[in-house]
Coordinates of C-alpha atoms in Angstrom, one line a residue:
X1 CA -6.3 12.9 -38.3
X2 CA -4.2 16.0 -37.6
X3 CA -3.2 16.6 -34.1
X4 CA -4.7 19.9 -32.7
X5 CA -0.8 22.0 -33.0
X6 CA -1.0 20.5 -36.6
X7 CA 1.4 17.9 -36.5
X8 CA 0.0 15.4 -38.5
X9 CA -0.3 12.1 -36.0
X10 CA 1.4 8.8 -37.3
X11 CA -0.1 5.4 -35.6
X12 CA 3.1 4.0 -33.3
X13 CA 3.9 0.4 -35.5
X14 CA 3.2 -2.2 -33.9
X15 CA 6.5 -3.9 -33.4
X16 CA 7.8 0.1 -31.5
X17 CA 4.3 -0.4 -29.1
X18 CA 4.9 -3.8 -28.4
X19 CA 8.7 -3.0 -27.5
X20 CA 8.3 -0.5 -25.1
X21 CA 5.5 -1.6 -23.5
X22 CA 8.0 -5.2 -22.9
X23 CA 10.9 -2.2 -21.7
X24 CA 8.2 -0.6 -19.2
X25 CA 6.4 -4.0 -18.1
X26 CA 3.5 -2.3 -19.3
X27 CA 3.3 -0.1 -16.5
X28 CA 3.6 3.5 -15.6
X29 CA 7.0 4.6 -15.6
X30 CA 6.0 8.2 -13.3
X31 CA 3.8 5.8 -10.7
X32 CA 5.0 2.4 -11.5
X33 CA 1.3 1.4 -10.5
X34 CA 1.2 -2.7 -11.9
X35 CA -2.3 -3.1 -13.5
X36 CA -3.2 0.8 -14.2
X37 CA -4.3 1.3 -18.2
X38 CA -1.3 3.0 -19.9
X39 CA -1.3 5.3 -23.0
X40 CA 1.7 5.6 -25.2
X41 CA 2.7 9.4 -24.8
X42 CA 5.3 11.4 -27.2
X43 CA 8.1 12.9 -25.2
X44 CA 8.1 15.9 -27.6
X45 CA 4.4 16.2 -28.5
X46 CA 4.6 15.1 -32.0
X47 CA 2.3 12.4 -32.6
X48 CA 4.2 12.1 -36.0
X49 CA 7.6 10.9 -34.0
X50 CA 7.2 7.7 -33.5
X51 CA 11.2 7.2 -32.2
X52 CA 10.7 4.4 -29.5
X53 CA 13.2 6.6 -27.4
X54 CA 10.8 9.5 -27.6
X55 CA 7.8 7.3 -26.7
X56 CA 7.2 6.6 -22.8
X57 CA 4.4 4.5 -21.0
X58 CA 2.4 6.8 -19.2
X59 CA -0.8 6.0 -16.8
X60 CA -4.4 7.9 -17.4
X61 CA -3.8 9.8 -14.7
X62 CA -0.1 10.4 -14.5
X63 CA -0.7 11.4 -19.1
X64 CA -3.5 13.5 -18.0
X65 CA -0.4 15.4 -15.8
X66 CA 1.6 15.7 -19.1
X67 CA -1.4 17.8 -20.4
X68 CA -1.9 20.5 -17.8
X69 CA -1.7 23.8 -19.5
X70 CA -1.7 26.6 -16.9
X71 CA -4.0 26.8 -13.5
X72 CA -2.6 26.3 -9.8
X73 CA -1.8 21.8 -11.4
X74 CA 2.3 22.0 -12.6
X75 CA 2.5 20.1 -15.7
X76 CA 4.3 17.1 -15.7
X77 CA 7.4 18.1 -18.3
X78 CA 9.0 15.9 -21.1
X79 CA 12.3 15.9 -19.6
X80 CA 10.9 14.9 -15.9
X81 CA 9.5 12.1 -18.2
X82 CA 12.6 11.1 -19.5
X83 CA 13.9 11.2 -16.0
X84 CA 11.0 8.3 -15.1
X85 CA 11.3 6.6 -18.3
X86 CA 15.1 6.0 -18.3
X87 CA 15.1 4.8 -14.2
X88 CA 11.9 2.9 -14.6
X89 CA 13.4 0.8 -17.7
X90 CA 16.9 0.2 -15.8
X91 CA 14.7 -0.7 -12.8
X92 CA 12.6 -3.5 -14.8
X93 CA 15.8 -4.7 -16.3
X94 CA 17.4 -5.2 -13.3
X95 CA 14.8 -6.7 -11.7
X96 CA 14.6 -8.9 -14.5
X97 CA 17.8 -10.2 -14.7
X98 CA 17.9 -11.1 -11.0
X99 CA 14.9 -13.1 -11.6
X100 CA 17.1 -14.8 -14.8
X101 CA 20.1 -15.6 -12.0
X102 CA 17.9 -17.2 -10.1
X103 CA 15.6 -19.2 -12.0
X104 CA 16.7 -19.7 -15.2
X105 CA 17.7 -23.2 -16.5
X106 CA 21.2 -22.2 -16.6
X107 CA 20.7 -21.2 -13.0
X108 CA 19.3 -24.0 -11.8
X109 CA 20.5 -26.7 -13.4
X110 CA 24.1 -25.3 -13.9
X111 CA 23.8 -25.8 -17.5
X112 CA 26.4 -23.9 -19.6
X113 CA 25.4 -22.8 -23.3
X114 CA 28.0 -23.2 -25.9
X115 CA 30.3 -20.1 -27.0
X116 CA 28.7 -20.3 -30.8
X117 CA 25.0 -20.0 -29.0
X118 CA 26.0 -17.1 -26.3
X119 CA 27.5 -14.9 -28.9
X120 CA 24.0 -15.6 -30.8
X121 CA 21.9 -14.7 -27.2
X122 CA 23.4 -11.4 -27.4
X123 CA 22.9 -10.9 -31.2
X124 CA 19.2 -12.1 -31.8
X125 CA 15.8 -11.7 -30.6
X126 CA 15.1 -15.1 -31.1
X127 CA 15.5 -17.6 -28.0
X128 CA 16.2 -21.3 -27.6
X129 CA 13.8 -24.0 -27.3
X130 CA 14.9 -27.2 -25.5
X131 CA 13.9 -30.6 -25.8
X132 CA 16.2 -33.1 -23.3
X133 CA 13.6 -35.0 -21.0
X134 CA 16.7 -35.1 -18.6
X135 CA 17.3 -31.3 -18.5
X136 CA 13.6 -30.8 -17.6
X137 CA 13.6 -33.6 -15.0
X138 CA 16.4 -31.8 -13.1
X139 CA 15.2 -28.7 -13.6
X140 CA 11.7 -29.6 -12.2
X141 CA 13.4 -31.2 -9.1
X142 CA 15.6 -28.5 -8.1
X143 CA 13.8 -25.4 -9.2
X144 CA 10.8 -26.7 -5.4
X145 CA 14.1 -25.7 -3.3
X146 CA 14.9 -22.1 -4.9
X147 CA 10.9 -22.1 -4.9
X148 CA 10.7 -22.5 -1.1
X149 CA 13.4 -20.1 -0.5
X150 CA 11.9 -17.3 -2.6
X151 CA 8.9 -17.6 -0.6
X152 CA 10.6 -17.7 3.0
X153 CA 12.6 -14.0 1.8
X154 CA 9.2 -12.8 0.8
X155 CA 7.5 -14.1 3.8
X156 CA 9.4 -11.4 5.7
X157 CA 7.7 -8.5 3.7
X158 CA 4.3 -10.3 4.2
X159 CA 5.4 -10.3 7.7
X160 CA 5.6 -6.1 8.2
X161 CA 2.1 -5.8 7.9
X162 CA 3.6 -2.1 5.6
X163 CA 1.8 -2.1 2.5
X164 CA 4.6 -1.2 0.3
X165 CA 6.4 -4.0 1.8
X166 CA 4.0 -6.6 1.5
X167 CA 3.8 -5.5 -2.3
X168 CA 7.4 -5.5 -2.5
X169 CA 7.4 -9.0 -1.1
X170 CA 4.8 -10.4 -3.9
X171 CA 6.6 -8.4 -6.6
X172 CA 9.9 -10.0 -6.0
X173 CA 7.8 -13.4 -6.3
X174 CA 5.9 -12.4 -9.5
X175 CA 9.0 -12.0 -11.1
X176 CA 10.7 -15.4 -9.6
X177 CA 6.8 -16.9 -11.4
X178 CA 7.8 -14.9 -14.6
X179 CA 10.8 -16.4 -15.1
X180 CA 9.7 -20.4 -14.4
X181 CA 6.9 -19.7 -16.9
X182 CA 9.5 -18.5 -19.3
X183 CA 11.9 -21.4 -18.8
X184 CA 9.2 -23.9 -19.0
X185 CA 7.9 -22.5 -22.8
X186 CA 11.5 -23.5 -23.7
X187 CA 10.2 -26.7 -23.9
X188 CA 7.4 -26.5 -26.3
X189 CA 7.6 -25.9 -29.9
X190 CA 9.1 -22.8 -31.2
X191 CA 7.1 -19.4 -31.1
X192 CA 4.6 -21.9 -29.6
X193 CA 2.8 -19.3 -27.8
X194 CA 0.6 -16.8 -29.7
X195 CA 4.0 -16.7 -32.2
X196 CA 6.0 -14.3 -29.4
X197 CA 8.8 -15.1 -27.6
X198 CA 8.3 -16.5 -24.0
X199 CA 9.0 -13.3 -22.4
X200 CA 6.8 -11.2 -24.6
X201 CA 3.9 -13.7 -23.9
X202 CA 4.4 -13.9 -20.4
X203 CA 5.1 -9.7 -19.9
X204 CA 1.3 -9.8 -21.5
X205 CA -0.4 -11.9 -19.7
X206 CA 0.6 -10.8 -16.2
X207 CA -0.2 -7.3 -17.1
X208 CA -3.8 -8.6 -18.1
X209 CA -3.9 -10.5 -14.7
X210 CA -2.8 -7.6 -13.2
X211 CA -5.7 -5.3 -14.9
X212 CA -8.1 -7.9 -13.9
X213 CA -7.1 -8.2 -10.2
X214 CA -7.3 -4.4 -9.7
X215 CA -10.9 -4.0 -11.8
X216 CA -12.0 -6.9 -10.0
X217 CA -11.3 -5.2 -6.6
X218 CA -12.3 -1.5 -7.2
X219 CA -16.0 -1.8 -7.9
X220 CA -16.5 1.4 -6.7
X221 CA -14.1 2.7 -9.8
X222 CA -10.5 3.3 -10.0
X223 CA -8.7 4.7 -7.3
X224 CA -11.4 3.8 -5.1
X225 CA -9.6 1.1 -2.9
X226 CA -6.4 2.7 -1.8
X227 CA -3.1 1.8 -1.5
X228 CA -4.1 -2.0 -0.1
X229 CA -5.7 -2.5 -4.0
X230 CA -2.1 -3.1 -5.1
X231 CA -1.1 -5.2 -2.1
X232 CA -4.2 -7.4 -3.0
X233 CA -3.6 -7.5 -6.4
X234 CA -0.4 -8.5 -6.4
X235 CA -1.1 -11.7 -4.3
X236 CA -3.8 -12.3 -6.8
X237 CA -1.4 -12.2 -9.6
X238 CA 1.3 -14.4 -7.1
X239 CA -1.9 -17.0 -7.4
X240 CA -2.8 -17.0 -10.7
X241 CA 1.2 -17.3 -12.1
X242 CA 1.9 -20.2 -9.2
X243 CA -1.1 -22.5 -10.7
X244 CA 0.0 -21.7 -14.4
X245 CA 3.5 -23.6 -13.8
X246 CA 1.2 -26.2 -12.0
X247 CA -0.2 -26.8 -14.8
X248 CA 2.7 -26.7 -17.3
X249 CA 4.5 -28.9 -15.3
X250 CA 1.4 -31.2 -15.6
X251 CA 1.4 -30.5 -19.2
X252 CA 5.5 -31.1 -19.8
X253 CA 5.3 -34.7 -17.4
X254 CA 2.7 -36.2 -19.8
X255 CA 4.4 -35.0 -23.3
X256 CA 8.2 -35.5 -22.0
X257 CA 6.7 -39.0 -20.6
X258 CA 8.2 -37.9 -17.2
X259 CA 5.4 -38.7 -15.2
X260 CA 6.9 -42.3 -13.7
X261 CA 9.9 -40.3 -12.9
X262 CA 8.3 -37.5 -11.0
X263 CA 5.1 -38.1 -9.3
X264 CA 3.4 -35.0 -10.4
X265 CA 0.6 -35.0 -6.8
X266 CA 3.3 -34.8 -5.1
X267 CA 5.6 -32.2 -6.9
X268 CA 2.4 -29.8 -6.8
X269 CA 2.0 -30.2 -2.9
X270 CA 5.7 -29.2 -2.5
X271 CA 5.2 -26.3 -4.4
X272 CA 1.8 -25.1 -3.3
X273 CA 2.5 -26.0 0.1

């Protein structure tokens, strides 16, 4: 199919979508809406460019901006694009790497990788598995008291009773429940998880939990519910992630034959609670 200026449009490969969807968080980089359907939009209008750097993650309604041609609207330009493509993909890497310092194994545990596997870290997109019932153990027991203090710095954005803040508050937790999940698939079987790499697997999935939360809530259509609909579906998403590493844990006990060592009942109170 030929695009309507007659630049012949190229399908975005696969591996390109799937990476800057990962960059974004699959999420508008104008609005930063969580749960909003994207599009993939071309910077420079040609659908034949498929140059991930010319490629942002745009939102129905913030793409159908990008289109306006004329009338009292003001189009929404490539390079104010490239302006909210570039800060929104620092933004999610920051935010991910806080969540790494704080959750990680290495984190956690105070486990230190070997020079030969740090140089490969920063070289590959592969990642490592682990399989030492003794690095799990202590990871489970200490990762309730970062738990416990994640939610008591959140609990004071809950606490405002501001929207933004409350979102802000369940956000910051998502991302602590991102991280745990990731760390956790480190100890099953390589590419173990729909053959993608833990944080490729879990970036998906909580953008689906996301979608469902805020379709779930909007029965009236989207946009319908207001700025709350993020608040709620954000503690919807804080829900579904917390009772995923439940269940892991529950998982890794049984197959690690952990389970005399740490009484899973009562690990789940302690982290629910």
């Amino acid at each position: 199919m030929n695009h309507p200026m007659g630049k012949k449009r190229i399908n975005i490969p696969e591996t390109i979508a799937t990476e800057i969807q990962f960059l974004s968080d699959r999420t508008c980089c104008v609005c930063n809406i969580r749960g909003n359907t994207i599009q993939l939009h071309h910077l420079d209008e040609d659908p034949s460019n498929n140059n991930i750097e010319n490629i942002a993650v745009l939102c129905l309604e913030c793409h159908a901006e990008s289109q306006i041609k004329g009338g009292i609207g003001r189009k929404l330009d490539a390079n104010q694009i490239k302006r909210y493509r570039h800060d929104w993909i620092q933004r999610v890497q920051e935010r991910r790497k806080r969540a790494d310092e704080i959750a990680s194994i290495r984190s956690v545990t105070g486990t230190v990788r070997s020079l030969l596997e740090q140089e490969h870290l920063n070289v590959s997109d592969d990642y490592f598995t682990n399989d030492d019932p003794e690095l799990l153990e202590k990871y489970l027991n200490e990762i309730i008291v970062v738990h416990k203090a994640q939610l008591t710095i959140a609990q004071v954005e809950w606490d405002s009773g501001v929207n933004s803040r409350m979102t802000n508050g369940s956000y910051t937790v998502i991302d602590f429940y991102s991280e745990v999940l990731i760390e956790l698939a480190t100890f099953y079987p390589k590419w173990h998880f729909n053959k993608q790499s833990p944080s490729h697997f879990f970036s998906e999935l909580i953008s689906s939990r996301f979608q469902w939360h805020r379709s779930m809530l909007e029965p009236g259509g989207s946009g319908t519910g207001g700025t709350i609909i993020s608040t709620m579906a954000g503690g919807g998403v804080m829900d579904d992630l917390s009772r995923m590493i439940v269940d892991m844990v529950n998982a890794l006990l049984f197959s690690y034959d952990l389970d005399r060592k740490i009484d899973f009942l009562n690990w789940k109170n302690s982290w629910l609670d």
